[in-house]
XYZ file of C-alpha atoms in Angstrom:
696
model
C 150.203 51.449 137.088
C 147.994 49.075 139.067
C 149.409 46.022 140.823
C 148.537 42.684 139.182
C 148.455 39.316 140.900
C 150.125 36.275 139.342
C 146.957 34.815 137.813
C 146.258 38.132 136.018
C 149.626 38.253 134.219
C 150.678 36.952 130.803
C 154.299 37.160 129.629
C 154.400 36.867 125.843
C 157.407 37.085 123.528
C 156.867 38.243 119.934
C 159.146 36.228 117.626
C 159.592 36.001 113.882
C 161.559 37.014 110.824
C 162.749 40.608 110.461
C 160.088 42.761 108.813
C 157.208 40.390 109.607
C 155.402 43.084 111.605
C 156.176 42.444 115.302
C 156.707 46.091 116.248
C 153.627 47.192 114.295
C 151.630 44.531 116.146
C 152.800 45.985 119.472
C 151.599 49.420 118.314
C 148.165 48.017 117.460
C 147.940 46.213 120.825
C 148.963 49.334 122.756
C 146.484 51.450 120.780
C 143.489 49.115 121.208
C 144.190 48.737 124.930
C 144.323 52.507 125.404
C 148.019 52.670 126.284
C 148.621 55.132 123.445
C 146.242 57.548 121.728
C 147.553 57.023 118.188
C 149.638 54.374 116.487
C 153.209 55.210 115.554
C 154.879 54.039 112.355
C 158.229 52.335 111.876
C 158.905 54.586 108.878
C 158.345 57.648 111.083
C 160.585 56.299 113.871
C 157.949 56.952 116.549
C 156.856 53.486 117.708
C 156.584 52.710 121.403
C 158.953 49.723 121.386
C 161.624 50.869 118.888
C 162.616 53.878 120.969
C 166.391 53.755 120.481
C 167.815 56.286 118.002
C 169.602 53.517 116.101
C 166.298 51.656 115.711
C 164.513 54.769 114.459
C 167.348 55.479 112.020
C 167.480 51.947 110.620
C 163.749 51.118 110.805
C 164.169 47.766 112.551
C 164.396 46.467 116.115
C 167.838 46.115 117.670
C 166.950 45.237 121.249
C 164.108 43.590 123.123
C 161.676 46.068 124.640
C 158.929 45.431 127.173
C 155.472 46.919 126.571
C 152.810 46.027 129.161
C 149.276 46.008 127.771
C 146.189 45.903 130.009
C 143.379 43.792 128.512
C 140.361 42.226 130.178
C 141.744 43.109 133.632
C 144.930 41.197 132.735
C 148.421 42.594 132.326
C 150.076 41.263 129.169
C 153.821 41.892 129.231
C 154.733 41.992 125.542
C 158.417 41.289 124.854
C 159.074 42.696 121.370
C 162.208 40.970 120.067
C 164.408 41.781 117.037
C 163.978 39.638 113.942
C 167.457 40.050 112.479
C 169.837 37.210 113.304
C 172.636 39.444 114.609
C 170.494 40.183 117.666
C 169.701 36.602 118.642
C 170.994 37.289 122.162
C 168.075 39.687 122.701
C 165.655 36.943 121.649
C 167.280 34.406 123.981
C 167.002 36.817 126.909
C 163.306 37.424 126.182
C 162.253 33.775 125.837
C 164.088 32.905 129.068
C 161.352 34.811 130.971
C 158.394 34.425 128.586
C 155.574 32.019 129.446
C 154.318 31.879 125.842
C 155.175 33.205 122.391
C 153.464 34.623 119.330
C 155.315 33.839 116.109
C 154.519 36.617 113.667
C 154.396 35.690 109.963
C 153.832 38.019 107.023
C 150.930 36.830 104.889
C 152.723 38.346 101.918
C 156.234 36.917 102.515
C 155.035 33.602 103.997
C 157.217 31.203 106.012
C 160.759 32.531 106.274
C 163.988 31.426 107.945
C 163.187 33.548 110.995
C 159.827 31.752 111.324
C 161.536 28.372 111.566
C 164.168 29.721 113.957
C 161.413 31.129 116.171
C 159.763 27.702 116.252
C 163.062 26.052 117.170
C 163.666 28.407 120.085
C 160.109 27.789 121.336
C 160.787 24.058 121.184
C 164.034 24.531 123.115
C 162.277 26.474 125.887
C 159.054 24.388 125.685
C 156.960 27.531 125.199
C 153.253 27.425 124.322
C 152.844 29.393 121.118
C 150.481 30.660 118.450
C 150.985 32.125 114.977
C 149.685 35.526 113.934
C 149.627 36.183 110.189
C 150.027 39.904 109.407
C 149.675 41.990 106.225
C 146.214 40.571 105.483
C 145.217 43.979 104.071
C 147.693 43.464 101.212
C 146.172 42.051 98.002
C 148.551 39.127 97.479
C 148.654 38.007 101.124
C 147.603 34.358 101.413
C 146.450 33.056 104.791
C 145.638 29.644 103.322
C 149.149 29.244 101.914
C 150.728 30.134 105.265
C 148.515 27.604 107.077
C 149.268 24.863 104.532
C 153.009 25.538 104.793
C 152.846 25.469 108.601
C 150.928 22.189 108.571
C 153.451 20.715 106.173
C 156.260 21.733 108.541
C 154.682 20.981 111.919
C 151.744 18.662 111.291
C 148.128 18.534 112.441
C 148.757 20.511 115.637
C 148.546 23.681 113.498
C 144.937 24.856 113.973
C 143.482 28.007 112.341
C 141.204 29.781 114.842
C 140.060 32.320 112.265
C 139.560 32.450 108.518
C 139.778 35.661 106.452
C 136.775 37.151 104.689
C 137.548 39.050 101.474
C 135.239 41.081 99.281
C 136.425 42.576 95.990
C 139.920 41.330 96.896
C 139.860 43.375 100.118
C 140.236 42.022 103.662
C 136.948 42.995 105.335
C 136.362 40.494 108.152
C 136.929 37.045 109.601
C 135.202 33.770 110.468
C 135.593 32.537 114.057
C 136.160 28.772 113.781
C 135.359 28.045 117.440
C 132.124 30.069 117.569
C 131.211 29.358 113.907
C 130.381 33.022 113.378
C 131.489 35.700 110.931
C 132.283 39.354 111.571
C 133.191 42.381 109.476
C 134.805 45.720 110.301
C 132.803 48.866 109.662
C 134.168 52.299 108.732
C 134.818 53.094 112.410
C 136.875 49.911 112.874
C 134.143 48.294 114.959
C 133.062 44.672 114.465
C 129.630 43.804 113.090
C 128.065 40.372 112.660
C 127.665 38.984 109.146
C 126.697 35.733 107.447
C 129.437 33.200 106.853
C 130.361 33.426 103.142
C 129.626 30.302 101.130
C 133.250 30.001 99.993
C 134.382 29.861 103.659
C 132.065 27.016 104.686
C 134.132 24.069 103.334
C 137.264 25.455 105.013
C 135.323 26.152 108.202
C 134.137 22.536 108.349
C 137.661 21.198 107.866
C 139.155 23.510 110.498
C 136.380 22.892 113.004
C 136.653 19.139 112.545
C 140.378 19.360 113.294
C 139.622 21.401 116.436
C 136.995 18.914 117.596
C 139.463 16.055 117.140
C 141.965 17.929 119.283
C 139.284 18.546 121.925
C 138.230 14.893 121.918
C 141.771 13.771 122.645
C 141.881 15.681 125.956
C 139.793 13.096 127.840
C 138.134 9.684 127.432
C 134.731 11.210 128.120
C 135.176 13.710 125.274
C 136.458 10.963 122.989
C 133.332 8.847 123.642
C 131.073 11.850 123.021
C 132.951 12.687 119.822
C 132.505 9.215 118.375
C 128.877 9.205 119.481
C 128.383 12.307 117.321
C 127.574 14.625 120.231
C 128.260 18.340 119.940
C 130.613 20.134 122.323
C 129.630 23.485 123.773
C 131.778 26.540 123.054
C 132.897 26.583 126.688
C 133.951 22.932 126.552
C 135.880 23.590 123.355
C 137.619 26.632 124.814
C 138.478 24.813 128.053
C 139.970 21.881 126.140
C 141.853 24.206 123.804
C 143.300 26.053 126.809
C 144.797 22.748 127.972
C 146.021 21.865 124.483
C 147.593 25.259 123.809
C 149.352 25.210 127.181
C 150.910 21.791 126.553
C 151.756 22.593 122.917
C 149.531 19.947 121.350
C 147.495 22.638 119.575
C 149.084 25.672 117.923
C 146.456 28.306 117.047
C 146.805 30.408 113.903
C 145.165 33.830 113.826
C 145.477 36.714 111.389
C 144.888 40.404 110.813
C 146.344 43.716 109.768
C 148.604 45.562 112.210
C 148.433 48.821 110.264
C 144.612 48.835 110.429
C 144.542 47.211 113.916
C 142.268 44.499 112.496
C 142.305 41.049 114.073
C 144.321 42.362 117.015
C 141.288 42.630 119.315
C 140.623 38.891 118.955
C 144.341 38.171 119.334
C 144.385 39.962 122.705
C 141.294 37.977 123.727
C 143.010 34.721 122.726
C 146.170 35.607 124.689
C 144.109 36.015 127.864
C 141.914 32.957 127.167
C 144.444 30.402 125.974
C 147.946 31.338 127.102
C 148.979 30.192 130.594
C 149.772 32.692 133.317
C 152.959 32.277 135.382
C 150.886 30.442 138.030
C 150.490 27.598 135.505
C 154.234 27.402 134.758
C 157.064 25.876 136.788
C 160.279 27.582 137.871
C 163.136 26.098 139.899
C 166.488 27.238 141.247
C 169.124 25.989 143.670
C 169.268 26.987 147.323
C 172.887 28.125 147.735
C 172.903 27.216 151.447
C 171.438 23.702 151.318
C 172.320 22.927 147.656
C 168.779 21.611 147.235
C 166.339 22.340 144.417
C 164.078 25.282 145.228
C 160.677 25.152 143.503
C 159.798 28.831 143.179
C 156.923 28.194 140.726
C 155.926 31.879 140.816
C 154.376 31.397 144.246
C 153.684 34.784 145.873
C 153.701 33.181 149.352
C 157.319 31.984 149.124
C 160.447 34.054 149.982
C 161.274 36.801 147.484
C 163.481 35.933 144.513
C 164.001 37.330 141.017
C 166.052 36.768 137.890
C 167.746 39.563 135.904
C 167.133 38.781 132.234
C 168.300 42.009 130.624
C 170.269 45.178 131.341
C 169.653 48.600 129.801
C 172.585 50.930 130.293
C 171.971 54.170 128.488
C 173.735 57.524 128.970
C 170.346 59.271 128.719
C 167.844 57.051 130.567
C 170.317 55.479 133.026
C 170.832 51.851 134.061
C 167.904 49.490 134.542
C 168.060 45.809 135.456
C 165.003 44.106 133.952
C 163.735 41.324 136.193
C 161.147 38.601 136.379
C 159.889 37.947 139.907
C 160.138 34.180 140.430
C 158.648 34.032 143.933
C 157.240 36.301 146.631
C 156.213 39.934 146.233
C 158.855 42.606 145.699
C 158.211 45.918 147.400
C 159.841 49.325 147.446
C 163.018 49.487 149.567
C 163.449 45.707 149.804
C 167.042 44.561 150.332
C 168.061 41.634 148.135
C 171.185 39.505 147.980
C 173.059 38.979 144.727
C 174.786 35.715 145.615
C 176.825 35.710 142.392
C 178.462 39.052 143.297
C 178.382 38.520 147.078
C 176.623 41.832 147.649
C 173.342 42.992 149.162
C 171.596 45.817 147.362
C 168.675 47.991 148.371
C 166.412 47.957 145.345
C 164.836 51.349 146.068
C 161.958 52.062 143.722
C 160.248 49.484 141.526
C 159.478 50.284 137.911
C 157.540 48.923 134.987
C 159.046 49.841 131.626
C 156.818 50.733 128.684
C 159.369 51.037 125.910
C 161.670 53.853 127.065
C 159.261 55.143 129.698
C 159.679 53.968 133.304
C 156.557 53.968 135.498
C 156.865 53.573 139.252
C 154.880 50.788 140.975
C 154.463 49.907 144.657
C 155.044 46.177 144.278
C 155.626 43.393 141.783
C 154.003 40.001 142.308
C 155.524 36.644 141.422
C 155.508 36.125 137.660
C 155.544 39.832 136.813
C 158.213 41.642 134.812
C 159.635 44.947 136.038
C 162.831 46.936 136.374
C 165.214 47.972 139.151
C 167.293 51.118 138.774
C 170.992 51.618 139.510
C 171.975 48.195 140.864
C 175.729 48.762 140.937
C 177.070 45.200 140.801
C 174.204 43.334 139.125
C 174.659 41.800 135.687
C 172.342 40.093 133.222
C 171.523 36.461 134.217
C 172.240 37.142 137.925
C 169.760 36.017 140.577
C 168.370 38.115 143.440
C 166.929 36.686 146.669
C 166.788 37.176 150.416
C 169.889 36.611 152.529
C 168.037 33.998 154.582
C 167.050 32.096 151.446
C 169.790 32.593 148.778
C 168.591 31.212 145.439
C 170.494 30.716 142.184
C 168.526 30.346 138.950
C 169.907 28.740 135.812
C 171.462 31.392 133.620
C 169.951 31.750 130.151
C 172.010 30.217 127.362
C 173.215 33.083 125.182
C 174.715 32.465 121.728
C 178.516 32.623 121.481
C 179.849 35.360 119.171
C 182.224 34.210 116.397
C 182.411 37.267 114.119
C 185.607 39.101 114.998
C 186.957 42.539 114.067
C 189.947 44.552 115.231
C 188.994 47.989 116.466
C 191.035 51.153 116.829
C 190.093 54.373 118.579
C 190.793 57.224 116.139
C 191.664 59.759 118.842
C 194.204 58.333 121.297
C 192.846 60.622 124.027
C 189.547 58.687 123.813
C 190.993 55.219 124.526
C 189.803 55.119 128.157
C 186.456 56.625 127.192
C 186.004 53.957 124.507
C 186.906 51.207 126.965
C 184.297 52.405 129.466
C 181.649 52.749 126.753
C 182.327 49.240 125.428
C 182.130 47.888 128.970
C 178.608 49.328 129.234
C 177.630 47.934 125.831
C 178.887 44.444 126.727
C 176.824 44.572 129.932
C 173.776 45.401 127.795
C 174.468 42.816 125.087
C 175.965 39.503 126.196
C 176.749 38.539 122.600
C 179.345 41.325 122.462
C 182.829 40.525 123.718
C 185.984 42.634 123.905
C 189.314 40.756 123.903
C 192.708 42.355 124.409
C 195.138 40.471 122.150
C 198.486 41.730 123.452
C 200.400 39.192 121.368
C 199.317 40.909 118.147
C 198.981 44.391 119.684
C 195.269 44.627 118.896
C 191.927 44.832 120.627
C 189.260 42.547 119.215
C 185.507 43.029 119.168
C 183.410 39.866 118.836
C 179.741 39.807 117.843
C 177.125 37.632 116.131
C 177.460 39.423 112.785
C 178.849 42.420 110.912
C 175.619 44.409 111.183
C 175.701 44.194 114.970
C 179.313 45.422 115.061
C 178.503 48.315 112.709
C 175.711 49.373 115.082
C 178.150 49.227 118.008
C 180.426 51.658 116.140
C 177.444 53.942 115.505
C 176.359 53.796 119.162
C 179.886 54.637 120.338
C 179.878 57.700 118.120
C 176.344 58.967 118.743
C 175.814 58.027 122.383
C 179.307 58.128 123.828
C 181.041 60.544 121.405
C 183.874 58.120 120.664
C 184.970 57.410 117.091
C 186.359 53.957 116.358
C 187.098 52.074 113.155
C 186.859 48.343 112.534
C 189.353 46.328 110.525
C 190.357 42.781 109.772
C 191.797 41.022 112.799
C 195.446 40.006 112.668
C 195.970 36.259 112.950
C 198.478 34.848 115.429
C 200.989 32.879 113.343
C 203.903 30.963 114.891
C 207.446 30.198 113.738
C 209.363 26.943 114.048
C 212.132 24.911 112.363
C 212.180 21.618 110.493
C 215.905 20.713 110.550
C 218.902 20.808 112.859
C 221.500 23.585 112.781
C 224.865 23.818 114.502
C 226.044 27.411 114.991
C 228.681 29.397 116.790
C 228.512 33.019 117.840
C 231.106 35.152 119.573
C 229.995 38.462 121.050
C 232.976 40.729 121.662
C 233.050 44.457 122.409
C 235.862 46.665 123.659
C 235.282 50.329 124.460
C 237.816 51.183 127.147
C 237.836 49.596 130.561
C 235.962 46.341 130.842
C 234.750 44.942 127.508
C 232.054 42.394 126.703
C 232.826 38.802 125.804
C 230.508 35.854 125.314
C 231.152 32.864 123.083
C 228.681 30.009 122.523
C 228.402 26.954 120.324
C 224.856 25.667 120.100
C 222.546 23.344 118.206
C 218.935 24.151 117.325
C 216.424 21.533 116.180
C 212.676 20.722 116.339
C 211.531 19.648 119.807
C 208.326 18.058 118.544
C 206.287 19.956 121.140
C 204.401 22.906 119.656
C 202.755 23.616 123.012
C 206.017 25.023 124.404
C 208.204 27.777 122.974
C 211.542 26.103 123.597
C 213.471 23.460 125.471
C 216.926 24.356 126.754
C 219.713 21.995 127.658
C 223.503 22.190 128.060
C 226.163 19.536 127.497
C 229.250 21.698 128.145
C 232.298 19.781 129.360
C 235.530 20.991 130.872
C 234.125 24.338 132.007
C 234.378 25.913 128.559
C 231.409 28.029 129.637
C 231.125 28.432 133.433
C 227.872 27.201 135.017
C 226.970 30.620 136.316
C 226.460 31.775 132.700
C 224.012 28.969 131.788
C 220.953 30.957 133.069
C 222.063 33.967 130.975
C 222.256 31.771 127.856
C 218.741 30.463 128.535
C 217.547 34.020 129.173
C 218.831 35.007 125.731
C 216.849 32.166 124.139
C 213.791 32.989 126.226
C 213.733 36.587 124.986
C 214.607 35.710 121.391
C 211.679 33.277 120.927
C 209.174 36.055 121.693
C 209.760 37.513 118.231
C 211.162 35.100 115.654
C 213.661 36.108 112.947
C 211.393 35.002 110.080
C 208.364 37.308 110.489
C 208.554 38.491 114.125
C 205.970 35.930 115.310
C 206.490 33.903 118.520
C 208.623 30.796 118.111
C 207.394 27.365 119.199
C 208.714 23.810 119.197
C 212.472 24.488 119.216
C 215.152 22.636 121.172
C 218.326 24.579 122.023
C 221.472 22.900 123.334
C 224.612 24.681 124.519
C 227.544 22.289 124.031
C 230.659 24.474 123.913
C 232.045 28.008 123.920
C 234.612 30.115 125.757
C 234.814 32.962 128.242
C 237.097 35.779 129.341
C 237.915 35.981 133.059
C 237.495 39.784 133.070
C 235.255 40.775 130.124
C 232.685 37.984 130.247
C 229.330 38.844 131.783
C 225.757 37.576 131.920
C 224.723 40.286 129.455
C 227.397 39.202 126.971
C 226.323 35.556 127.072
C 222.664 36.541 126.827
C 223.323 38.541 123.643
C 225.562 35.793 122.237
C 222.835 33.192 122.795
C 220.184 35.414 121.208
C 222.351 36.042 118.120
C 223.210 32.344 117.910
C 219.501 31.574 118.027
C 218.770 34.034 115.220
C 221.520 32.553 113.060
C 220.704 28.927 113.874
C 216.969 29.419 113.386
C 217.434 30.740 109.845
C 219.747 27.818 109.017
C 217.377 25.167 110.377
C 214.786 25.439 107.574
C 212.392 27.876 109.281
C 208.662 27.820 108.519
C 205.548 29.729 109.528
C 202.744 27.886 111.299
C 199.153 29.077 110.958
C 196.370 28.430 113.493
C 193.730 25.907 112.435
C 190.173 25.960 113.758
C 187.908 22.969 114.143
C 184.607 24.238 112.710
C 181.052 22.912 112.607
C 178.509 24.354 110.149
C 174.828 23.438 110.596
C 172.226 23.948 107.871
C 169.537 22.137 105.898
C 170.633 19.221 103.771
C 169.999 21.117 100.532
C 172.755 23.633 101.317
C 175.565 21.208 102.204
C 176.975 21.031 98.657
C 177.366 24.809 98.411
C 178.764 24.983 101.953
C 181.430 22.373 101.221
C 182.290 24.039 97.913
C 182.859 27.351 99.677
C 184.891 25.684 102.448
C 187.170 24.099 99.865
C 187.843 27.553 98.388
C 188.869 28.643 101.874
C 191.553 25.950 102.142
C 189.402 24.009 104.595
C 189.481 20.219 104.937
C 185.974 18.783 105.195
C 186.147 15.873 107.628
C 182.583 14.627 107.378
C 178.864 15.232 107.845
C 176.518 14.270 110.668
C 172.708 14.361 110.508
C 171.087 16.434 113.282
C 167.520 17.241 114.374
C 165.109 18.998 112.056
C 166.406 17.469 108.832
C 169.682 19.353 109.050
C 173.272 18.370 108.457
C 176.366 19.250 110.441
C 179.447 19.780 108.261
C 182.679 19.279 110.225
C 185.862 20.819 108.836
C 189.317 22.116 109.733
C 189.875 25.650 108.469
C 192.727 28.178 108.781
C 191.902 31.201 110.948
C 192.890 33.526 108.100
C 189.924 32.206 106.104
C 187.300 32.902 108.794
C 187.057 36.645 108.127
C 183.658 37.481 106.640
C 182.397 33.893 106.893
C 179.184 34.875 108.737
C 178.000 36.997 105.803
C 178.948 34.360 103.216
C 177.225 31.532 105.101
C 174.032 33.551 105.470
C 174.140 34.332 101.764
C 174.551 30.650 100.870
C 171.800 29.438 103.214
C 169.373 32.378 103.132
C 170.211 33.194 106.738
C 169.566 29.700 108.052
C 173.105 28.375 108.512
C 175.002 28.736 111.781
C 178.556 27.827 112.670
C 180.922 27.555 115.572
C 184.628 26.932 115.873
C 187.426 26.500 118.357
C 191.192 26.453 118.153
C 192.532 23.021 117.179
C 196.283 23.242 116.449
C 199.010 24.880 114.380
C 199.989 23.615 110.931
C 202.648 24.664 108.434
C 201.318 27.478 106.249
C 201.393 27.093 102.439
C 204.285 28.825 100.706
C 202.192 31.661 99.240
C 200.643 32.463 102.636
C 204.066 32.269 104.272
C 205.685 34.597 101.722
C 202.851 37.108 102.057
C 203.225 37.231 105.846
C 207.011 37.531 105.698
C 206.791 40.443 103.235
C 204.070 42.156 105.248
C 206.025 42.004 108.491
C 209.532 42.973 107.407
C 209.283 46.184 109.384
C 208.563 44.189 112.554
C 211.950 42.459 112.541
C 214.467 43.889 114.978
C 218.184 43.335 115.498
C 219.144 41.798 118.806
C 221.992 43.712 120.382
C 223.172 44.877 123.739
């Protein structure tokens, strides 16, 4: 592939709801630009960007893929992102390096939750954007309805650049609002001029007037000319629109059919004309040596630096670190420092990825997107730079996973293999997290949603030949007491020779501190129990609280006091007193009104105001306590509640069902509270086999 300078590069993320047509749009772009000789179909599993076997099998995108398209001597790096919410991490990685975005909307389905989420992420990253309405070849697709809905949501900045032309209810052409011209597609797919239909003229006037207003607002001179009734030339309009689109004050709306590759030619033209190149965007990091801000700004003349925004680690195609060059020009065999990992790595060959295919290039200029192979230590969100000028870039904010499942490897011989495979998958997908919960003897897999975790299981089986099964995660209960108990225990054994003798009198009561397992004290007088046995008594308590006598959960908040006892000058030993203390604890604990404590999470659920009633109703069913509501940006409400951990299983799916996919939530551990009697009885019955006798 040719080398492209910074001003001839566009980095564009495709965003939108699942099924809106992003991948099909990439196919049409690649086809029209001559990158492929025929368009693939999602149903056939042969598209350029959905190259993973899981994507072909399921007919939707799972990961972001990069497809460079050459158009008008400009390289457009298309970042095709997944539309399903479980893969939001892939979207966040893509927009962290995009300089603009196209939000794809189905003309048939209209504005969906994913459309609004795409807008929100563009707002967060301050990305210039445009809308592309697909499915215009379908009879009941309505471009006008989509535009009206967008204007209702986002105001006058929504500006249609094209209007559809239909004949006999078929999509046959379009009206260019800027040029005030109409065009139709012939049988060969080529564009021919045509007269503007009469029914389009009123709409054309309205849309053009809105564009002229936007143009007039770019300067005082234009404003004076506008009010004086002067006409603007097409070039003046385009120049003003380029400024407006770049600063987000005008959001173009275009349309077409991806399947027929109609409207895509003009879309590619608009990307080159109106979207800013990296040279028009800013980019800053921190110089690790001086601790000063380093304005990289995609300047090819500055020292080399790059940011790793994604990792592909595949057993078939190998490991690639996808980068955006933030300054300088990267060349083959450059040596770069990864300051985060304290390692210098020779980058070897430079690649440009086109879906699954890697093409070697001689150099990558500032602002370009490429790939480095086999960087051993590098991870997603790391920065690369020269040793003389070590730069750290802000790591992209990736969504925290809250959906949790316990996983088991079916074949014990595959445990290490599964661990290595999961390590690779978590390097690829930062929204996946593996947690070893030794307390409950389980390994937990966290993700954004159930669908994502199901795909992980499928990938482990098909790519890494490891079979695992997912199950409900065990919740970490605790045990404590509510009253005081006074107990005595004498441990005495005689089996020839020296025997065992330990005798303790102890009290057990609540300490009031649930942060600590136990507090130990002794008030023995007169040497009834010699001092040298006090540590053994505490050791017995220390071991006993690890697995409580009620349901074998760890014990918290108990105060143990040794106040009396007796010893044998020959048979007493540390072991005897340790066992005596442990048995005394078991007896005293059960006499001191024992209870189970369950973990409580502090949870925040965010969704539109219209869903809050249903959300609170569902939370009440889950034994949650709703503490209040707070209004947040975008007309949404934040519902704050305390909820038991046992009620969090499956909540992602339920919340999406209630809110049509819009609602999001987060939680963190708050405290332990006494479990209701029915929950307590269920846990005690379920864990009877976990209880063990304490003996020497």
